[in-house]
Short mmCIF file of C-alpha atoms and ligand atoms in Angstrom, two decimals:
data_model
loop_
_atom_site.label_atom_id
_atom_site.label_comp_id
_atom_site.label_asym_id
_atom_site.label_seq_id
_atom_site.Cartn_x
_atom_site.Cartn_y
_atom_site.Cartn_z
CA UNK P 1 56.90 6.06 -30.76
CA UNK P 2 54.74 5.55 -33.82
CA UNK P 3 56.01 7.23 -36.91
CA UNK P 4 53.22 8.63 -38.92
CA UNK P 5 53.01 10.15 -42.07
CA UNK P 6 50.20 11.94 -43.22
CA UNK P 7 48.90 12.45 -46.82
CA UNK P 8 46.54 15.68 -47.55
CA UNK P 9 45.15 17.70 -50.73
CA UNK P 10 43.38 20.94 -48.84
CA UNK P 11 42.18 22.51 -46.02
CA UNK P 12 43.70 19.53 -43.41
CA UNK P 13 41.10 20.02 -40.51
CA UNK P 14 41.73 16.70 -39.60
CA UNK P 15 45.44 16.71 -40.00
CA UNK P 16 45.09 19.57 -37.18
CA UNK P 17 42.90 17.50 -35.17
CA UNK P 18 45.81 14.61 -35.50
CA UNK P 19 48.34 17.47 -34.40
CA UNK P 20 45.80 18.60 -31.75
CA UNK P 21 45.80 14.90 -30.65
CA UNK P 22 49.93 14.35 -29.92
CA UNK P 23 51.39 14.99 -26.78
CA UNK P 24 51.58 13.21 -23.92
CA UNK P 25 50.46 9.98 -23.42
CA UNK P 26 50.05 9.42 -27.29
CA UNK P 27 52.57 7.37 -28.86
CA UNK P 28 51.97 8.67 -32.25
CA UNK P 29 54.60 11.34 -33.86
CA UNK P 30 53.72 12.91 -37.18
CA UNK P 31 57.17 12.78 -38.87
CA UNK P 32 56.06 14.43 -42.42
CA UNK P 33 52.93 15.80 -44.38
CA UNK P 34 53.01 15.58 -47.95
CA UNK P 35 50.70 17.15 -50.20
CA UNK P 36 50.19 16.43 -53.69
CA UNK P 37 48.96 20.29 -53.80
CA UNK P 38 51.82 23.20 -53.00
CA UNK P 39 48.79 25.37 -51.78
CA UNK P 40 47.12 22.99 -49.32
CA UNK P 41 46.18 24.60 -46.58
CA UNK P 42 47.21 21.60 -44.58
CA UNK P 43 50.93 22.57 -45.44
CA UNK P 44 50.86 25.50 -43.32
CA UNK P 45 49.12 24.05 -40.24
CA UNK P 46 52.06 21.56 -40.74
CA UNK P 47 54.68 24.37 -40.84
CA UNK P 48 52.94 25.95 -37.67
CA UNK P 49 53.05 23.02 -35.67
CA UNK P 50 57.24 22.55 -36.70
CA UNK P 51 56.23 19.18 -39.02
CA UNK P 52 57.97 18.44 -41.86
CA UNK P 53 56.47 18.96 -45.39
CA UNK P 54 56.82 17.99 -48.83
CA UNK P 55 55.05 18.57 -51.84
CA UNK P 56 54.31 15.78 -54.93
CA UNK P 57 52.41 17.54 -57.61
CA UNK P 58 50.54 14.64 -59.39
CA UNK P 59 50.48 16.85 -63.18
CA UNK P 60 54.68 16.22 -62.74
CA UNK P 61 54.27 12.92 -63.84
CA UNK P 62 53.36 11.27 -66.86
CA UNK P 63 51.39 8.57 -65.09
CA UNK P 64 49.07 7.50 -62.38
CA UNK P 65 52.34 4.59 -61.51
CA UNK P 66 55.10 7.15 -61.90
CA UNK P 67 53.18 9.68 -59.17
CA UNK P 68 52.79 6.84 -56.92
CA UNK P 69 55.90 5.54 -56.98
CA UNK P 70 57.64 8.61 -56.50
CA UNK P 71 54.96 9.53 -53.78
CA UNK P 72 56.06 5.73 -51.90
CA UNK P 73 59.66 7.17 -52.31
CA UNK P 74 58.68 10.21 -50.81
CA UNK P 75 56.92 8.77 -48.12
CA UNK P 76 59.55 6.26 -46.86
CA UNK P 77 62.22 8.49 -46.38
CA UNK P 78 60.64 9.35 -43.14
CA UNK P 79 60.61 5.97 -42.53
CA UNK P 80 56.93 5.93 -41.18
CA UNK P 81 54.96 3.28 -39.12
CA UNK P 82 51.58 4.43 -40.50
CA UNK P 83 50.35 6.25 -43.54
CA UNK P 84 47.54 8.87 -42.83
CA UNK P 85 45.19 9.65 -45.73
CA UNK P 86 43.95 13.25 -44.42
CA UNK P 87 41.42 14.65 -47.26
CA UNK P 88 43.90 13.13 -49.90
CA UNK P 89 41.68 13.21 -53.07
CA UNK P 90 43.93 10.86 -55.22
CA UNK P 91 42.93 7.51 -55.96
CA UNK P 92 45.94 5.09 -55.21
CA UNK P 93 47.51 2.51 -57.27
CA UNK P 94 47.28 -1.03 -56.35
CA UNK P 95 50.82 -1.08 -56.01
CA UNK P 96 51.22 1.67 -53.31
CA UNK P 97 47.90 0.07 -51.86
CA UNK P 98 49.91 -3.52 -51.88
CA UNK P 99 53.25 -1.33 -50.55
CA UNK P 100 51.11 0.06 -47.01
CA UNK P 101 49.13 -3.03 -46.28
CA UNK P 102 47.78 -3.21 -42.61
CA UNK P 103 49.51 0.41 -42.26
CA UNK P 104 47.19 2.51 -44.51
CA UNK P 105 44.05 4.37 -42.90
CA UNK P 106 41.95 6.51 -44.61
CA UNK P 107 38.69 8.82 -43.26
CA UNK P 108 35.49 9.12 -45.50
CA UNK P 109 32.64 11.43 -45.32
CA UNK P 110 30.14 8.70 -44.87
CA UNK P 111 28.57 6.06 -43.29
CA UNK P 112 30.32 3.22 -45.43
CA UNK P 113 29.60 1.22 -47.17
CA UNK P 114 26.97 3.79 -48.22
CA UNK P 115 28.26 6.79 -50.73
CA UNK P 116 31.62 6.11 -51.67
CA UNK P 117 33.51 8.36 -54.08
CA UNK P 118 32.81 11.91 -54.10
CA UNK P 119 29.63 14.36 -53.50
CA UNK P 120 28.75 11.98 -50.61
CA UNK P 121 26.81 14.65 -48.24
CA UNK P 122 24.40 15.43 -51.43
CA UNK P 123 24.21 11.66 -52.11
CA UNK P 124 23.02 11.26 -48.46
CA UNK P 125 20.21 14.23 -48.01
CA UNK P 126 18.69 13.09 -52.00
CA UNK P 127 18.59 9.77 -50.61
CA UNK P 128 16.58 11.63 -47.58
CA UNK P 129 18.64 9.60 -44.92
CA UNK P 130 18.15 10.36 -41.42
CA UNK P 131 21.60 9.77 -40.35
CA UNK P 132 25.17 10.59 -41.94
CA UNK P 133 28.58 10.51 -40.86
CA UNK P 134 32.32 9.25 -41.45
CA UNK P 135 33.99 6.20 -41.81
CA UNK P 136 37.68 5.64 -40.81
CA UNK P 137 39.22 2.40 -42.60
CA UNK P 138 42.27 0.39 -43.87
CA UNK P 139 42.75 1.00 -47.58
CA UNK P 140 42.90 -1.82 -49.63
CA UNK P 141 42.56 -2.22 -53.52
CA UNK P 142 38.90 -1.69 -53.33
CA UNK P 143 38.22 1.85 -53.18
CA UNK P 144 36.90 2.92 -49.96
CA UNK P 145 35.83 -0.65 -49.58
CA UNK P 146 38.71 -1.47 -46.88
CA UNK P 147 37.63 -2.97 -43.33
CA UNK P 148 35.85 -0.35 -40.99
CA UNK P 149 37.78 0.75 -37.94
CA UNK P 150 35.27 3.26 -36.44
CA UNK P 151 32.60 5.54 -37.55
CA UNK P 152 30.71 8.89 -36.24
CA UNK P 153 27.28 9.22 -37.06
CA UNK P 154 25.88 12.85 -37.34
CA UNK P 155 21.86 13.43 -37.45
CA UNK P 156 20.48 14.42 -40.73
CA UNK P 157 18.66 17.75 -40.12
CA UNK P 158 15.38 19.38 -41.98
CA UNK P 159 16.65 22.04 -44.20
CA UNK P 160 20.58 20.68 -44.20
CA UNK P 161 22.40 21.65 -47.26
CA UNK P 162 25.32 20.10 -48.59
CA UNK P 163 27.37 22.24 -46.83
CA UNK P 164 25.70 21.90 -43.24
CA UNK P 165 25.78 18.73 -43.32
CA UNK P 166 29.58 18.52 -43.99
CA UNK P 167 30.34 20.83 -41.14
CA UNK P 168 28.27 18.18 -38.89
CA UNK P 169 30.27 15.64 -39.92
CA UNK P 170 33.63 17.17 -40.21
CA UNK P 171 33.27 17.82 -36.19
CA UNK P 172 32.58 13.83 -35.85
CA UNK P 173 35.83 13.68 -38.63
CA UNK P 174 37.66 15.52 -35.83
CA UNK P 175 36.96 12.84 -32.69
CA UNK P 176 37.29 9.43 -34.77
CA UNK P 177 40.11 9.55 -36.71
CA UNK P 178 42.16 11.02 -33.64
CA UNK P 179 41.03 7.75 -32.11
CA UNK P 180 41.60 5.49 -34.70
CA UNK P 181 45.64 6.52 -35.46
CA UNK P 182 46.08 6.73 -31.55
CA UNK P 183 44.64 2.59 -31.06
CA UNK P 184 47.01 1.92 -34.24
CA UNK P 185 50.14 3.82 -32.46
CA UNK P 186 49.39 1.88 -29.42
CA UNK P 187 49.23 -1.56 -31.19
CA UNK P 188 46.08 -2.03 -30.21
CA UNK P 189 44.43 -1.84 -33.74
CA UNK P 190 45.84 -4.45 -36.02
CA UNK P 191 44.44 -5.59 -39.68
CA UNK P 192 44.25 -9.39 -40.13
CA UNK P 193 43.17 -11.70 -43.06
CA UNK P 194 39.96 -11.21 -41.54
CA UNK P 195 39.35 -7.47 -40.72
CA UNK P 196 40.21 -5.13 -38.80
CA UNK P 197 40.86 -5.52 -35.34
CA UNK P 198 40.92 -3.97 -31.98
CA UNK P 199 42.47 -5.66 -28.92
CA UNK P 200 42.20 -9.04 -30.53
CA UNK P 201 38.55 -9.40 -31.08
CA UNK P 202 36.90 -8.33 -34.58
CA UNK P 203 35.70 -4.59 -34.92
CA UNK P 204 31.96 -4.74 -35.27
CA UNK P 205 30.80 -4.34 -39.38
CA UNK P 206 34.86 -4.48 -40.35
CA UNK P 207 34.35 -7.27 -42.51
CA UNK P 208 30.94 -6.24 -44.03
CA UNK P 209 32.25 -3.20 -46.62
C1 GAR E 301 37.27 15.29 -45.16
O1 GAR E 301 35.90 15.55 -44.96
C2 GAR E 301 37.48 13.87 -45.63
O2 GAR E 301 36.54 12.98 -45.10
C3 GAR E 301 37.29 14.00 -47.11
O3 GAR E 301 37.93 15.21 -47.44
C4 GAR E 301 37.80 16.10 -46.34
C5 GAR E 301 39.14 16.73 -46.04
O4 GAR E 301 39.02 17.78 -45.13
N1 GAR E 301 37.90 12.91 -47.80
C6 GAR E 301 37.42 12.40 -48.93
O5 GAR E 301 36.46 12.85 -49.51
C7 GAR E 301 38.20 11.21 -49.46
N2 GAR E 301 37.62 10.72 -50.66
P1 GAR E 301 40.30 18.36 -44.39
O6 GAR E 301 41.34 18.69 -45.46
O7 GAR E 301 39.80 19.60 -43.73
O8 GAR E 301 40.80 17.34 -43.43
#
């Protein structure tokens, strides 16, 4: 099995989607969630589904390097094969980054390398873009600037607001990243010096970010 460990700040939709994605035939086994939030909503799916949880609150420590060595600490004691960013809305150190190289995935709400950072579904209707989505990638140093694994690409639609658009999304959220941990437990999905890869050959755009 594939040990995974899975990082979240809120709601975790797509930590249950990961839950919803185990079972048979799926060699990935969430081991822990941690939460650098005790009220995550995430922490409770978590409970439900008979996962282990912790909880890191970030305002413990005096430093952006303390939190994320305690939070590596934290992590490793479940021993994991993969690190899961699930809606985690801290921005890592380069050292943790360095720590989970070729084992760190994290989802974004858009069509990278379009709208990084935050606010991305307003970003994407003021820019009056037809077509919107999520991004699953390896984190490296850059922020959400890793190689591209897979994305889902949602219509943009007259009217959308912010918040309609995010729903759209957060269903294609729900089918890639599923996908994405599921190739990595099955050793199909590898990161090499030059991208990610899937089955040996080059994702398409993983080297473009
Ligand atoms: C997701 O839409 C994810 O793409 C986004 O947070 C949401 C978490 O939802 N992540 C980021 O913005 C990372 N910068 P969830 O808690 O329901 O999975």
């Amino acid at each position: 099995p594939c040990n995974v460990v899975v990082l979240i700040s809120g709601s975790g939709s797509n930590l249950q989607a990961l839950i919803d994605s185990l079972g048979e035939g799926n060699p990935a086994r969430i081991c822990a969630v941690i939460s650098n939030r005790a009220d995550a909503y995430g922490l409770t799916r978590a409970q439900n589904a008979g996962i282990a949880t912790a909880v890191l609150d970030h305002k413990a420590f005096a430093s952006r390097e303390a939190f994320d060595a305690a939070l590596i600490e934290s992590i490793d004691a479940f021993q994991p094969d993969l690190v899961v960013l699930a809606g985690f809305m801290r921005i890592l150190s380069a050292d943790f980054v360095h720590h989970y190289h070729g084992r760190l995935l994290n989802i974004h709400p858009s069509l990278l390398p379009r709208h990084k950072g935050l606010h991305t579904h307003q970003r994407a209707l003021e820019a009056g873009e037809a077509e919107h989505g999520c991004s699953v990638h390896f984190v490296t140093e850059e922020l959400d600037g890793g190689p591209l694994v897979v994305q889902g690409v949602v219509p943009v639609q007259p009217g959308d607001s912010p918040e309609a658009l995010a729903k759209r999304v957060q269903i294609g959220e729900h089918y890639i990243y599923p996908l994405a941990v599921r190739w990595f437990a099955e050793g199909r999905l590898r990161l090499t010096n030059h991208g990610a890869e899937l089955d040996g050959a080059p994702l398409p755009a993983s080297g473009q970010q």
